[in-house]
Amino acid sequence: MSSTATSRRLLTARPSSGALFDAAIAAVVLAGTLALLSHGAIDALRTGSVADAPLNRNLDLIGVALAACSAVPLIAWRRFPLGVFAVTGAASVLLAGLRYPLDLTLGAAAALYLLAASRRRETPWTRRHTVTVAAMFVAYRGATAAVQGAFPGVGLLHTGLAWAVAWFAGERTRLRSERFDDLRQRAARAERDAERERLLAAAEE
């Protein structure tokens, strides 16, 4: 089974298995976010020391709570995909604004992927989606620039690349899922037509 077929099966899973899948996503994202915060993320690695990093606030209860807010809402992405992205993005903005060393917004990137991948033909990408994503991106980079006191060029590249990859991957998953659904519907129609022809042939005999 291809990776796209696996993604499609998980995205359209039954409520019980889907809830477990969503909880697993949130847990992995939370663990990754806490790991980035604990180790000073990319800014600290670039400067060679967490203490010398521009974003040097240690991980505390507030940081853990905001990290949870950037990951746990992913559990509800099936019902509120755009809202979940907005919440995870806002939590990432707060983490950056409060000087926590987060240079990769895992929660927002995962939410953006799920937002793009879960869309259907009847729910197209709208201006509201574009405005929400752009606003969160600008707010996050603005918060980072404010605490660094300089234009966050490397951080802009990291975040922009992560979000772009997430969106393109989600769109690719959605398009292949729709193509798979079309092929399945065509196969079902062909099977029905063949069955009808067999019944007509039997009736004529």
PDB file of C-alpha atoms in Angstrom:
ATOM      1  CA  MET A   1       0.000   0.000   0.000  1.00  0.00           C
ATOM      2  CA  SER A   2       1.359   3.431  -0.978  1.00  0.00           C
ATOM      3  CA  SER A   3       2.004   6.175   1.537  1.00  0.00           C
ATOM      4  CA  THR A   4      -0.793   8.245   0.008  1.00  0.00           C
ATOM      5  CA  ALA A   5      -3.251   5.381   0.290  1.00  0.00           C
ATOM      6  CA  THR A   6      -2.194   4.916   3.900  1.00  0.00           C
ATOM      7  CA  SER A   7      -2.670   8.626   4.599  1.00  0.00           C
ATOM      8  CA  ARG A   8      -6.076   8.538   2.953  1.00  0.00           C
ATOM      9  CA  ARG A   9      -7.130   5.519   4.986  1.00  0.00           C
ATOM     10  CA  LEU A  10      -6.046   7.210   8.213  1.00  0.00           C
ATOM     11  CA  LEU A  11      -7.671  10.515   7.329  1.00  0.00           C
ATOM     12  CA  THR A  12     -10.982   8.769   6.623  1.00  0.00           C
ATOM     13  CA  ALA A  13     -10.755   6.210   9.400  1.00  0.00           C
ATOM     14  CA  ARG A  14     -13.661   5.179  11.617  1.00  0.00           C
ATOM     15  CA  PRO A  15     -14.247   7.464  14.633  1.00  0.00           C
ATOM     16  CA  SER A  16     -12.572   5.093  17.114  1.00  0.00           C
ATOM     17  CA  SER A  17      -9.425   4.433  15.111  1.00  0.00           C
ATOM     18  CA  GLY A  18      -9.396   8.019  13.847  1.00  0.00           C
ATOM     19  CA  ALA A  19      -9.397   9.348  17.407  1.00  0.00           C
ATOM     20  CA  LEU A  20      -6.402   7.181  18.259  1.00  0.00           C
ATOM     21  CA  PHE A  21      -4.602   8.390  15.146  1.00  0.00           C
ATOM     22  CA  ASP A  22      -5.325  12.023  16.020  1.00  0.00           C
ATOM     23  CA  ALA A  23      -4.155  11.528  19.608  1.00  0.00           C
ATOM     24  CA  ALA A  24      -0.944   9.939  18.317  1.00  0.00           C
ATOM     25  CA  ILE A  25      -0.314  12.933  16.034  1.00  0.00           C
ATOM     26  CA  ALA A  26      -0.829  15.353  18.922  1.00  0.00           C
ATOM     27  CA  ALA A  27       1.461  13.336  21.198  1.00  0.00           C
ATOM     28  CA  VAL A  28       4.271  13.183  18.625  1.00  0.00           C
ATOM     29  CA  VAL A  29       4.004  16.897  17.855  1.00  0.00           C
ATOM     30  CA  LEU A  30       3.965  17.779  21.564  1.00  0.00           C
ATOM     31  CA  ALA A  31       7.031  15.640  22.216  1.00  0.00           C
ATOM     32  CA  GLY A  32       8.860  17.231  19.290  1.00  0.00           C
ATOM     33  CA  THR A  33       7.944  20.745  20.369  1.00  0.00           C
ATOM     34  CA  LEU A  34       9.084  20.138  23.942  1.00  0.00           C
ATOM     35  CA  ALA A  35      12.338  18.681  22.626  1.00  0.00           C
ATOM     36  CA  LEU A  36      12.945  21.799  20.522  1.00  0.00           C
ATOM     37  CA  LEU A  37      12.206  24.063  23.463  1.00  0.00           C
ATOM     38  CA  SER A  38      14.376  22.058  25.846  1.00  0.00           C
ATOM     39  CA  HIS A  39      17.384  22.019  23.549  1.00  0.00           C
ATOM     40  CA  GLY A  40      17.210  25.636  22.471  1.00  0.00           C
ATOM     41  CA  ALA A  41      15.972  24.866  18.950  1.00  0.00           C
ATOM     42  CA  ILE A  42      17.801  26.023  15.859  1.00  0.00           C
ATOM     43  CA  ASP A  43      18.700  29.503  17.098  1.00  0.00           C
ATOM     44  CA  ALA A  44      20.645  28.040  20.003  1.00  0.00           C
ATOM     45  CA  LEU A  45      22.358  25.515  17.782  1.00  0.00           C
ATOM     46  CA  ARG A  46      23.378  28.262  15.381  1.00  0.00           C
ATOM     47  CA  THR A  47      24.974  30.363  18.142  1.00  0.00           C
ATOM     48  CA  GLY A  48      26.599  27.336  19.775  1.00  0.00           C
ATOM     49  CA  SER A  49      25.068  27.856  23.222  1.00  0.00           C
ATOM     50  CA  VAL A  50      21.569  27.983  24.617  1.00  0.00           C
ATOM     51  CA  ALA A  51      22.632  30.762  26.979  1.00  0.00           C
ATOM     52  CA  ASP A  52      23.907  32.882  24.067  1.00  0.00           C
ATOM     53  CA  ALA A  53      20.877  32.337  21.875  1.00  0.00           C
ATOM     54  CA  PRO A  54      18.682  35.342  21.063  1.00  0.00           C
ATOM     55  CA  LEU A  55      15.689  33.408  22.388  1.00  0.00           C
ATOM     56  CA  ASN A  56      17.022  32.161  25.700  1.00  0.00           C
ATOM     57  CA  ARG A  57      14.065  31.677  28.028  1.00  0.00           C
ATOM     58  CA  ASN A  58      14.215  28.356  29.836  1.00  0.00           C
ATOM     59  CA  LEU A  59      11.383  25.901  29.530  1.00  0.00           C
ATOM     60  CA  ASP A  60       8.942  26.325  32.414  1.00  0.00           C
ATOM     61  CA  LEU A  61       5.277  25.650  33.164  1.00  0.00           C
ATOM     62  CA  ILE A  62       4.146  28.480  30.908  1.00  0.00           C
ATOM     63  CA  GLY A  63       6.251  27.102  28.083  1.00  0.00           C
ATOM     64  CA  VAL A  64       4.893  23.595  28.614  1.00  0.00           C
ATOM     65  CA  ALA A  65       1.326  24.925  28.633  1.00  0.00           C
ATOM     66  CA  LEU A  66       1.867  26.861  25.401  1.00  0.00           C
ATOM     67  CA  ALA A  67       3.565  23.856  23.830  1.00  0.00           C
ATOM     68  CA  ALA A  68       0.494  21.816  24.739  1.00  0.00           C
ATOM     69  CA  CYS A  69      -1.722  24.479  23.165  1.00  0.00           C
ATOM     70  CA  SER A  70       0.344  24.197  19.988  1.00  0.00           C
ATOM     71  CA  ALA A  71      -0.145  20.424  19.776  1.00  0.00           C
ATOM     72  CA  VAL A  72      -3.128  19.083  21.738  1.00  0.00           C
ATOM     73  CA  PRO A  73      -5.760  20.882  19.591  1.00  0.00           C
ATOM     74  CA  LEU A  74      -4.696  18.611  16.709  1.00  0.00           C
ATOM     75  CA  ILE A  75      -7.006  16.038  18.283  1.00  0.00           C
ATOM     76  CA  ALA A  76      -9.946  18.092  16.964  1.00  0.00           C
ATOM     77  CA  TRP A  77      -8.665  18.772  13.438  1.00  0.00           C
ATOM     78  CA  ARG A  78     -11.363  16.642  11.780  1.00  0.00           C
ATOM     79  CA  ARG A  79     -14.137  18.896  13.100  1.00  0.00           C
ATOM     80  CA  PHE A  80     -12.386  22.288  13.098  1.00  0.00           C
ATOM     81  CA  PRO A  81      -9.397  22.133  10.700  1.00  0.00           C
ATOM     82  CA  LEU A  82      -9.039  25.890  10.218  1.00  0.00           C
ATOM     83  CA  GLY A  83      -9.712  26.631  13.883  1.00  0.00           C
ATOM     84  CA  VAL A  84      -7.111  24.098  14.969  1.00  0.00           C
ATOM     85  CA  PHE A  85      -4.539  25.717  12.702  1.00  0.00           C
ATOM     86  CA  ALA A  86      -5.392  29.144  14.138  1.00  0.00           C
ATOM     87  CA  VAL A  87      -5.023  27.915  17.738  1.00  0.00           C
ATOM     88  CA  THR A  88      -1.742  26.077  17.122  1.00  0.00           C
ATOM     89  CA  GLY A  89      -0.401  29.052  15.198  1.00  0.00           C
ATOM     90  CA  ALA A  90      -1.400  31.499  17.952  1.00  0.00           C
ATOM     91  CA  ALA A  91       0.330  29.327  20.561  1.00  0.00           C
ATOM     92  CA  SER A  92       3.477  29.354  18.435  1.00  0.00           C
ATOM     93  CA  VAL A  93       3.299  33.149  18.208  1.00  0.00           C
ATOM     94  CA  LEU A  94       3.073  33.384  21.990  1.00  0.00           C
ATOM     95  CA  LEU A  95       6.018  31.023  22.427  1.00  0.00           C
ATOM     96  CA  ALA A  96       8.116  33.188  20.126  1.00  0.00           C
ATOM     97  CA  GLY A  97       6.937  36.429  21.721  1.00  0.00           C
ATOM     98  CA  LEU A  98       7.780  35.187  25.218  1.00  0.00           C
ATOM     99  CA  ARG A  99      11.352  34.339  24.158  1.00  0.00           C
ATOM    100  CA  TYR A 100      11.077  30.578  24.055  1.00  0.00           C
ATOM    101  CA  PRO A 101      13.552  29.095  21.548  1.00  0.00           C
ATOM    102  CA  LEU A 102      11.143  27.702  18.973  1.00  0.00           C
ATOM    103  CA  ASP A 103      12.311  28.039  15.394  1.00  0.00           C
ATOM    104  CA  LEU A 104      10.181  25.251  13.914  1.00  0.00           C
ATOM    105  CA  THR A 105       6.445  25.423  14.545  1.00  0.00           C
ATOM    106  CA  LEU A 106       5.654  21.722  14.433  1.00  0.00           C
ATOM    107  CA  GLY A 107       2.064  22.069  15.613  1.00  0.00           C
ATOM    108  CA  ALA A 108       1.127  24.735  13.096  1.00  0.00           C
ATOM    109  CA  ALA A 109       2.888  22.866  10.282  1.00  0.00           C
ATOM    110  CA  ALA A 110       1.040  19.636  11.127  1.00  0.00           C
ATOM    111  CA  ALA A 111      -2.264  21.529  11.329  1.00  0.00           C
ATOM    112  CA  LEU A 112      -1.592  23.162   7.962  1.00  0.00           C
ATOM    113  CA  TYR A 113      -0.905  19.775   6.373  1.00  0.00           C
ATOM    114  CA  LEU A 114      -4.109  18.331   7.807  1.00  0.00           C
ATOM    115  CA  LEU A 115      -6.064  21.416   6.741  1.00  0.00           C
ATOM    116  CA  ALA A 116      -4.900  21.029   3.151  1.00  0.00           C
ATOM    117  CA  ALA A 117      -5.177  17.227   3.031  1.00  0.00           C
ATOM    118  CA  SER A 118      -8.677  17.007   4.512  1.00  0.00           C
ATOM    119  CA  ARG A 119     -10.402  19.419   2.140  1.00  0.00           C
ATOM    120  CA  ARG A 120     -13.045  18.124  -0.235  1.00  0.00           C
ATOM    121  CA  ARG A 121     -14.350  19.382  -3.553  1.00  0.00           C
ATOM    122  CA  GLU A 122     -17.319  20.947  -1.814  1.00  0.00           C
ATOM    123  CA  THR A 123     -15.058  22.825   0.629  1.00  0.00           C
ATOM    124  CA  PRO A 124     -12.545  24.696  -1.554  1.00  0.00           C
ATOM    125  CA  TRP A 125      -9.649  26.760  -0.308  1.00  0.00           C
ATOM    126  CA  THR A 126     -11.048  30.228   0.373  1.00  0.00           C
ATOM    127  CA  ARG A 127      -9.724  33.716   1.006  1.00  0.00           C
ATOM    128  CA  ARG A 128     -10.319  33.157   4.716  1.00  0.00           C
ATOM    129  CA  HIS A 129      -7.884  30.236   4.646  1.00  0.00           C
ATOM    130  CA  THR A 130      -5.258  32.334   2.884  1.00  0.00           C
ATOM    131  CA  VAL A 131      -5.691  35.284   5.236  1.00  0.00           C
ATOM    132  CA  THR A 132      -5.507  33.064   8.323  1.00  0.00           C
ATOM    133  CA  VAL A 133      -2.335  31.291   7.200  1.00  0.00           C
ATOM    134  CA  ALA A 134      -0.654  34.520   6.100  1.00  0.00           C
ATOM    135  CA  ALA A 135      -1.615  36.325   9.304  1.00  0.00           C
ATOM    136  CA  MET A 136      -0.221  33.548  11.495  1.00  0.00           C
ATOM    137  CA  PHE A 137       3.003  33.442   9.503  1.00  0.00           C
ATOM    138  CA  VAL A 138       3.493  37.207   9.698  1.00  0.00           C
ATOM    139  CA  ALA A 139       2.611  37.269  13.412  1.00  0.00           C
ATOM    140  CA  TYR A 140       5.061  34.478  14.220  1.00  0.00           C
ATOM    141  CA  ARG A 141       7.926  36.017  12.299  1.00  0.00           C
ATOM    142  CA  GLY A 142       7.062  39.456  13.722  1.00  0.00           C
ATOM    143  CA  ALA A 143       7.187  38.112  17.278  1.00  0.00           C
ATOM    144  CA  THR A 144      10.532  36.482  16.567  1.00  0.00           C
ATOM    145  CA  ALA A 145      11.917  39.662  15.041  1.00  0.00           C
ATOM    146  CA  ALA A 146      10.737  41.713  18.030  1.00  0.00           C
ATOM    147  CA  VAL A 147      12.594  39.604  20.598  1.00  0.00           C
ATOM    148  CA  GLN A 148      15.694  39.227  18.426  1.00  0.00           C
ATOM    149  CA  GLY A 149      15.829  42.882  17.498  1.00  0.00           C
ATOM    150  CA  ALA A 150      16.667  42.002  13.909  1.00  0.00           C
ATOM    151  CA  PHE A 151      15.093  40.549  10.790  1.00  0.00           C
ATOM    152  CA  PRO A 152      14.884  36.775  11.338  1.00  0.00           C
ATOM    153  CA  GLY A 153      16.231  35.679   7.968  1.00  0.00           C
ATOM    154  CA  VAL A 154      17.177  32.107   8.886  1.00  0.00           C
ATOM    155  CA  GLY A 155      14.053  31.683  10.975  1.00  0.00           C
ATOM    156  CA  LEU A 156      11.953  33.014   8.097  1.00  0.00           C
ATOM    157  CA  LEU A 157      13.493  30.392   5.840  1.00  0.00           C
ATOM    158  CA  HIS A 158      12.906  27.577   8.325  1.00  0.00           C
ATOM    159  CA  THR A 159       9.298  28.453   9.084  1.00  0.00           C
ATOM    160  CA  GLY A 160       8.413  29.351   5.516  1.00  0.00           C
ATOM    161  CA  LEU A 161       9.939  26.149   4.176  1.00  0.00           C
ATOM    162  CA  ALA A 162       8.229  23.993   6.811  1.00  0.00           C
ATOM    163  CA  TRP A 163       4.821  25.544   6.128  1.00  0.00           C
ATOM    164  CA  ALA A 164       5.273  25.383   2.360  1.00  0.00           C
ATOM    165  CA  VAL A 165       6.235  21.702   2.508  1.00  0.00           C
ATOM    166  CA  ALA A 166       3.283  20.983   4.809  1.00  0.00           C
ATOM    167  CA  TRP A 167       0.831  22.717   2.483  1.00  0.00           C
ATOM    168  CA  PHE A 168       2.157  21.123  -0.699  1.00  0.00           C
ATOM    169  CA  ALA A 169       2.220  17.685   0.928  1.00  0.00           C
ATOM    170  CA  GLY A 170      -1.360  18.149   2.107  1.00  0.00           C
ATOM    171  CA  GLU A 171      -2.505  19.271  -1.327  1.00  0.00           C
ATOM    172  CA  ARG A 172      -0.757  16.324  -2.962  1.00  0.00           C
ATOM    173  CA  THR A 173      -2.423  13.923  -0.538  1.00  0.00           C
ATOM    174  CA  ARG A 174      -5.812  15.524  -1.214  1.00  0.00           C
ATOM    175  CA  LEU A 175      -5.436  15.398  -5.005  1.00  0.00           C
ATOM    176  CA  ARG A 176      -4.340  11.772  -4.998  1.00  0.00           C
ATOM    177  CA  SER A 177      -7.169  10.921  -2.626  1.00  0.00           C
ATOM    178  CA  GLU A 178      -9.687  12.517  -4.979  1.00  0.00           C
ATOM    179  CA  ARG A 179      -8.157  10.671  -7.922  1.00  0.00           C
ATOM    180  CA  PHE A 180      -8.427   7.406  -5.995  1.00  0.00           C
ATOM    181  CA  ASP A 181     -12.087   8.136  -5.204  1.00  0.00           C
ATOM    182  CA  ASP A 182     -12.785   8.840  -8.889  1.00  0.00           C
ATOM    183  CA  LEU A 183     -11.197   5.555  -9.938  1.00  0.00           C
ATOM    184  CA  ARG A 184     -13.167   3.673  -7.300  1.00  0.00           C
ATOM    185  CA  GLN A 185     -16.431   5.260  -8.431  1.00  0.00           C
ATOM    186  CA  ARG A 186     -15.670   4.419 -12.063  1.00  0.00           C
ATOM    187  CA  ALA A 187     -14.924   0.826 -11.127  1.00  0.00           C
ATOM    188  CA  ALA A 188     -18.189   0.618  -9.181  1.00  0.00           C
ATOM    189  CA  ARG A 189     -20.144   2.023 -12.136  1.00  0.00           C
ATOM    190  CA  ALA A 190     -18.465  -0.386 -14.526  1.00  0.00           C
ATOM    191  CA  GLU A 191     -19.324  -3.284 -12.226  1.00  0.00           C
ATOM    192  CA  ARG A 192     -22.957  -2.169 -12.017  1.00  0.00           C
ATOM    193  CA  ASP A 193     -23.159  -1.792 -15.786  1.00  0.00           C
ATOM    194  CA  ALA A 194     -21.676  -5.240 -16.296  1.00  0.00           C
ATOM    195  CA  GLU A 195     -24.137  -6.749 -13.833  1.00  0.00           C
ATOM    196  CA  ARG A 196     -27.043  -5.023 -15.555  1.00  0.00           C
ATOM    197  CA  GLU A 197     -25.928  -6.349 -18.914  1.00  0.00           C
ATOM    198  CA  ARG A 198     -25.706  -9.873 -17.515  1.00  0.00           C
ATOM    199  CA  LEU A 199     -29.221  -9.588 -16.118  1.00  0.00           C
ATOM    200  CA  LEU A 200     -30.557  -8.294 -19.435  1.00  0.00           C
ATOM    201  CA  ALA A 201     -28.816 -11.093 -21.306  1.00  0.00           C
ATOM    202  CA  ALA A 202     -30.278 -13.665 -18.908  1.00  0.00           C
ATOM    203  CA  ALA A 203     -33.764 -12.149 -19.291  1.00  0.00           C
ATOM    204  CA  GLU A 204     -33.543 -12.274 -23.070  1.00  0.00           C
ATOM    205  CA  GLU A 205     -32.592 -15.942 -22.973  1.00  0.00           C
TER     206      GLU A 205
END
